[in-house]
Short mmCIF file of C-alpha atoms in Angstrom, two decimals:
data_model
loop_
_atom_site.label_atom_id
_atom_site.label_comp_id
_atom_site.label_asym_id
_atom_site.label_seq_id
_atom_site.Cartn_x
_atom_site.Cartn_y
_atom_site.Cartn_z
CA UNK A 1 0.00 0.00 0.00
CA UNK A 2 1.56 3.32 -0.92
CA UNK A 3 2.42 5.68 1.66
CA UNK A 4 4.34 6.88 4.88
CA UNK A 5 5.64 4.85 7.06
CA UNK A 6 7.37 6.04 10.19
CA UNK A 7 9.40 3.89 12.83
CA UNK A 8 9.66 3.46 15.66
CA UNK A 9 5.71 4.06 16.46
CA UNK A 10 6.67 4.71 20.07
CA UNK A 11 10.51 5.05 21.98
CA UNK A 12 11.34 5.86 25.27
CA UNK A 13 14.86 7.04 25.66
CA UNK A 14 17.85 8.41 28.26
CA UNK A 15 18.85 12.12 28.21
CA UNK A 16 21.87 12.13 26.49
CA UNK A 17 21.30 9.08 23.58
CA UNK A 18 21.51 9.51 20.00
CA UNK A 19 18.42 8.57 18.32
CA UNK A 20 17.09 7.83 14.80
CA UNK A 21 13.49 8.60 13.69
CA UNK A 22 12.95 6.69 10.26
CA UNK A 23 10.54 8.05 7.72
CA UNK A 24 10.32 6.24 4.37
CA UNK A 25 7.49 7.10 1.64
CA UNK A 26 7.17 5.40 -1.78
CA UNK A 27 5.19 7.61 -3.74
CA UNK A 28 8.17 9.34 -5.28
CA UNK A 29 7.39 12.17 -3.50
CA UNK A 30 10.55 14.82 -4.02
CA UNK A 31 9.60 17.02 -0.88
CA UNK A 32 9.73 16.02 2.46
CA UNK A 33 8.65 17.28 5.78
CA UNK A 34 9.74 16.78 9.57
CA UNK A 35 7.36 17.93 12.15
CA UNK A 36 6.69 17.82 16.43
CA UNK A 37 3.03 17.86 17.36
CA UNK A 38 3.00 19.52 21.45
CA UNK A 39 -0.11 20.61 23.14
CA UNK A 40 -1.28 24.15 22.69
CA UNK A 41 1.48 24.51 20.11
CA UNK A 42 0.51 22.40 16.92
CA UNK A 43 2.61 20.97 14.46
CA UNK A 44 5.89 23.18 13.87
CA UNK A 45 8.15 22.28 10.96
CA UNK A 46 11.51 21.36 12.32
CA UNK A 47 13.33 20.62 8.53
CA UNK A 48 12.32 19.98 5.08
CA UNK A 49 13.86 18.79 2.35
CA UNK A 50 12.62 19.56 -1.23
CA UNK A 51 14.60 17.09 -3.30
CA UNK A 52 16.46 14.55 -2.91
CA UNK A 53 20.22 15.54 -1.80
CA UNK A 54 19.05 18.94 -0.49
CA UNK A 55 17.64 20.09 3.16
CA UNK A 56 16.30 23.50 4.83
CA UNK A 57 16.11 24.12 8.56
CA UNK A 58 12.37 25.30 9.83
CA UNK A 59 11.04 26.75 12.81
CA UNK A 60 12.09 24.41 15.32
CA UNK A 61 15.39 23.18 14.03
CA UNK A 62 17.95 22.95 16.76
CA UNK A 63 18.94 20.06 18.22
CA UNK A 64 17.90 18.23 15.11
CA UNK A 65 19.35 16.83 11.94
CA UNK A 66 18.35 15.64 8.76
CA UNK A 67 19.41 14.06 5.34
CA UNK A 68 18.35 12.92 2.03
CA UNK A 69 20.65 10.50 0.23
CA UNK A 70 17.69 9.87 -2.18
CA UNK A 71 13.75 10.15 -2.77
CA UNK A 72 12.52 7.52 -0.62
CA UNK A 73 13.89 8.13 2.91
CA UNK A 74 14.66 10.89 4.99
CA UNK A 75 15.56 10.27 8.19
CA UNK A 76 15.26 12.44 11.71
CA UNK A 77 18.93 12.13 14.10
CA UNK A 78 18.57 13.56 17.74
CA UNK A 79 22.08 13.57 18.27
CA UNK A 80 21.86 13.74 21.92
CA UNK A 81 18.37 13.96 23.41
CA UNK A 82 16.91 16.21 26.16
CA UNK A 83 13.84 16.18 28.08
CA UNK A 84 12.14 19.02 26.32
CA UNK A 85 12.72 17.10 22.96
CA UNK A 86 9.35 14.79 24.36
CA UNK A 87 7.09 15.17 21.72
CA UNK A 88 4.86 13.34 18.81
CA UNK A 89 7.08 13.65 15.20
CA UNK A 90 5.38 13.54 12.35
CA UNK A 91 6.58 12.94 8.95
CA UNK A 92 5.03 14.00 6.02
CA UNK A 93 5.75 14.37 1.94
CA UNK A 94 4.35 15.92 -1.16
CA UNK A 95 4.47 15.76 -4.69
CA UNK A 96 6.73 19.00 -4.96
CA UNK A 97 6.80 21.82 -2.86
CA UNK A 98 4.14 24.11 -2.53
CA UNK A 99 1.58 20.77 -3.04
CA UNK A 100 -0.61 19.20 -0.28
CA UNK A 101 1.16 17.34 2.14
CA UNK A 102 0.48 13.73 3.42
CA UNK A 103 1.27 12.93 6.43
CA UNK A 104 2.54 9.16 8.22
CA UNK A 105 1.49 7.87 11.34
CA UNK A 106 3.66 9.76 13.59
CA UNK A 107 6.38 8.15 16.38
CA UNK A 108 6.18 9.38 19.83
CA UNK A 109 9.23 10.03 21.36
CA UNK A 110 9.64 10.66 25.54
CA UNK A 111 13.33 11.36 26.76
CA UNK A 112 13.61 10.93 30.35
CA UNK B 1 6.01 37.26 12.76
CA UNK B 2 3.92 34.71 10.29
CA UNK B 3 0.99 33.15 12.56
CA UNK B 4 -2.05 31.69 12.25
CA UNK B 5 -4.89 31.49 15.07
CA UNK B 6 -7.52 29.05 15.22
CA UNK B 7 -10.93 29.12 17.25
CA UNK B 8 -12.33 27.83 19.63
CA UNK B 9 -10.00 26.34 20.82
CA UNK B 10 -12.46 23.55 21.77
CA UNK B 11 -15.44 22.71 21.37
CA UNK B 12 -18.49 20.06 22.53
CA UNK B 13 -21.45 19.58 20.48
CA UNK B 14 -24.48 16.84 19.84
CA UNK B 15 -24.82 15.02 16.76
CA UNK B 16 -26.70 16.32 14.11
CA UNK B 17 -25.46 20.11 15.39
CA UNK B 18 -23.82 22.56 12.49
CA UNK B 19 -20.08 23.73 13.47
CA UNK B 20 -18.07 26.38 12.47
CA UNK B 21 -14.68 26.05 13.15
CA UNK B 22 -12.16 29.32 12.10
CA UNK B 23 -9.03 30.06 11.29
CA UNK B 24 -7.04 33.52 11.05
CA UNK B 25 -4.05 34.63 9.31
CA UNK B 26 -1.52 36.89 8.74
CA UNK B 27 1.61 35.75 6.67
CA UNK B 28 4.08 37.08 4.44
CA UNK B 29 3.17 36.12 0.47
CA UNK B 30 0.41 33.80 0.88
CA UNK B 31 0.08 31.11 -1.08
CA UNK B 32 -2.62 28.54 -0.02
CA UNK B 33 -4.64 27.29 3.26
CA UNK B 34 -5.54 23.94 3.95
CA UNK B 35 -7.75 22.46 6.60
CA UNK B 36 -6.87 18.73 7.75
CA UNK B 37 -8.49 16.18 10.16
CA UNK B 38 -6.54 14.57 13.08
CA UNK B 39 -8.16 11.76 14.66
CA UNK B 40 -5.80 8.92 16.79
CA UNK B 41 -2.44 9.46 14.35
CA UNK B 42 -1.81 11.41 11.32
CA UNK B 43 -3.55 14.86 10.38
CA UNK B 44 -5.63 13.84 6.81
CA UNK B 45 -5.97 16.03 4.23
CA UNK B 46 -9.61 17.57 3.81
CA UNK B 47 -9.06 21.26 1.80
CA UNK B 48 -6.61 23.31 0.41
CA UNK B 49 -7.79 27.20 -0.72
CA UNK B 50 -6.29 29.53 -3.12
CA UNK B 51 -9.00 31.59 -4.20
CA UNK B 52 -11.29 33.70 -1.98
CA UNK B 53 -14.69 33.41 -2.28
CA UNK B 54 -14.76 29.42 -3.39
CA UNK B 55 -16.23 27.25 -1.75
CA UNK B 56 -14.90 23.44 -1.17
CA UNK B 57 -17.30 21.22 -0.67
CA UNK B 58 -16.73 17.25 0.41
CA UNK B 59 -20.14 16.05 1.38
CA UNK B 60 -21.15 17.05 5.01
CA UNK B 61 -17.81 19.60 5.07
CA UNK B 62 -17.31 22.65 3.33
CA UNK B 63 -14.60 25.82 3.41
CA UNK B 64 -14.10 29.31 2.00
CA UNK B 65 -11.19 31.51 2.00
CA UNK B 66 -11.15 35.27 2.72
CA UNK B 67 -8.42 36.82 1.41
CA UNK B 68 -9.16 40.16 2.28
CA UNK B 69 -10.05 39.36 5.71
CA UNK B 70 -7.22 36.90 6.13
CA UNK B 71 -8.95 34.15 7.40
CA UNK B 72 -11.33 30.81 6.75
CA UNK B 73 -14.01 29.01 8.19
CA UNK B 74 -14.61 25.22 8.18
CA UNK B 75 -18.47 24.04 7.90
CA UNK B 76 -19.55 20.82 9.03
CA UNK B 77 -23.54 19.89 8.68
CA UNK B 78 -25.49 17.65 10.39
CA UNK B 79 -22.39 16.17 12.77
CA UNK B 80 -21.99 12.75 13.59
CA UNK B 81 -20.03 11.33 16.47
CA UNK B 82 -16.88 10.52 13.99
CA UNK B 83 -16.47 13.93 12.99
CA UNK B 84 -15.08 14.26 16.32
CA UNK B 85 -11.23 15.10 16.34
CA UNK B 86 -8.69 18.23 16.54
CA UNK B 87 -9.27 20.29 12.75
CA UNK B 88 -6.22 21.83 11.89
CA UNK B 89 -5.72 24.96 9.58
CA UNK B 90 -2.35 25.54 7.97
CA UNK B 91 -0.87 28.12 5.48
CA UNK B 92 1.77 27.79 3.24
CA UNK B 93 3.97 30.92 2.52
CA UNK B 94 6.01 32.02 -0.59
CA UNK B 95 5.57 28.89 -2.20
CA UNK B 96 7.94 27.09 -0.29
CA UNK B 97 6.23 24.57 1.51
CA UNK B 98 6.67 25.14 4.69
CA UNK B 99 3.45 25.08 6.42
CA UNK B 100 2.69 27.01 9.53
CA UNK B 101 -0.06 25.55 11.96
CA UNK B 102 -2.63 26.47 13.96
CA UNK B 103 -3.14 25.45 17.18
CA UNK B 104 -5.93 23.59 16.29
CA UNK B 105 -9.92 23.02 17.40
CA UNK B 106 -10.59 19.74 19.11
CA UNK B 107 -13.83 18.80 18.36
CA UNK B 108 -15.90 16.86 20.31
CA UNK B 109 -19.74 15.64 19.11
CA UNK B 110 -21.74 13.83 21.89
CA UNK B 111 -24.22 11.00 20.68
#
């Protein structure tokens, strides 16, 4: 079935890990979306990515990375967690930019 | 500073009840709106607006688009129990994709 797929669905992790928030579509998609979902703040756009090979920071970017080594995955690094990093991550991709977005099922994260 | 302000923030209703759910603007070089759904996981597309003044209709739902005003309204008739979930309104700015949400209405219909 075409679509998103994110993994893990759920983690619990230690202040301090690295962790890896997979995000693969297969609807050749070329842009691609990261977001956090907290209460009484909506989704904010932490990076994007409108091609393959290329990324762009967004509102919430720091303490985040991304990359895009081709059309199909684009993967979310915490390179060392914090507490205030808790949140529900959505990932999400479009045709191009500028088109509607679809979003996957969403992993939430809790750093203790 | 690009925002966008939805309201209520919540809201409780009975089935078969007519909501209006809204959502406010102000960003640099608009491009388009879009309303989505958000039930247990991911936020589902519903609209997407460009043009003031036309309407989208998908059967029970509709939207408009003031672009004057800066803002849009989400209609849903007759309301059923599984229209109940958090609507969110998002506009996308200078063509670049990058949406910027709402906070959302959580919607709640009572049987």
């Amino acid at each position: 079935i075409a679509g998103i797929t994110q993994a893990p669905t759920s983690q619990i992790l230690a202040a301090g890990r690295r962790m890896t928030l997979r995000c693969t579509q297969d609807m050749r998609h070329n842009a691609m979306y990261w977001y956090r979902q907290d209460l009484g703040l909506g989704l904010r756009l932490i990076h994007y990515s409108n091609t393959a090979g290329t990324t762009g920071k967004g509102e919430v970017p720091d303490g985040y990375s991304v990359s895009r080594a081709n059309t199909d995955d684009f993967p979310l690094t915490l390179a060392s967690a914090v507490p205030s990093q808790t949140s529900v991550y959505f990932c999400a991709s479009s045709t191009d930019r500028g088109d509607t977005q679809y979003f996957g099922p969403g992993t939430r994260l809790t750093v203790l | 500073e690009d925002k966008v302000v939805q309201s209520p923030l919540s809201l409780v209703v009975h089935e078969g009840d007519t909501v209006t759910l809204n959502c406010s603007y102000e960003v640099t070089n608009f491009r388009s709106l879009l309303w989505y759904k958000q039930e247990k996981k991911a936020p589902t597309f519903l609209f997407m607006l460009t043009s003031s003044g036309i309407e989208k209709k998908s059967g029970r739902l509709s939207s408009i688009l003031d672009k004057k005003e800066l803002f849009s309204i989400l209609n849903i008739t007759a309301t059923q129990t599984g229209d109940s979930a958090i609507y969110l309104c998002a506009v996308d700015h200078s063509n670049t994709g990058k949406l910027i949400f709402g906070q959302g209405t959580t919607l709640q219909v009572k049987p």
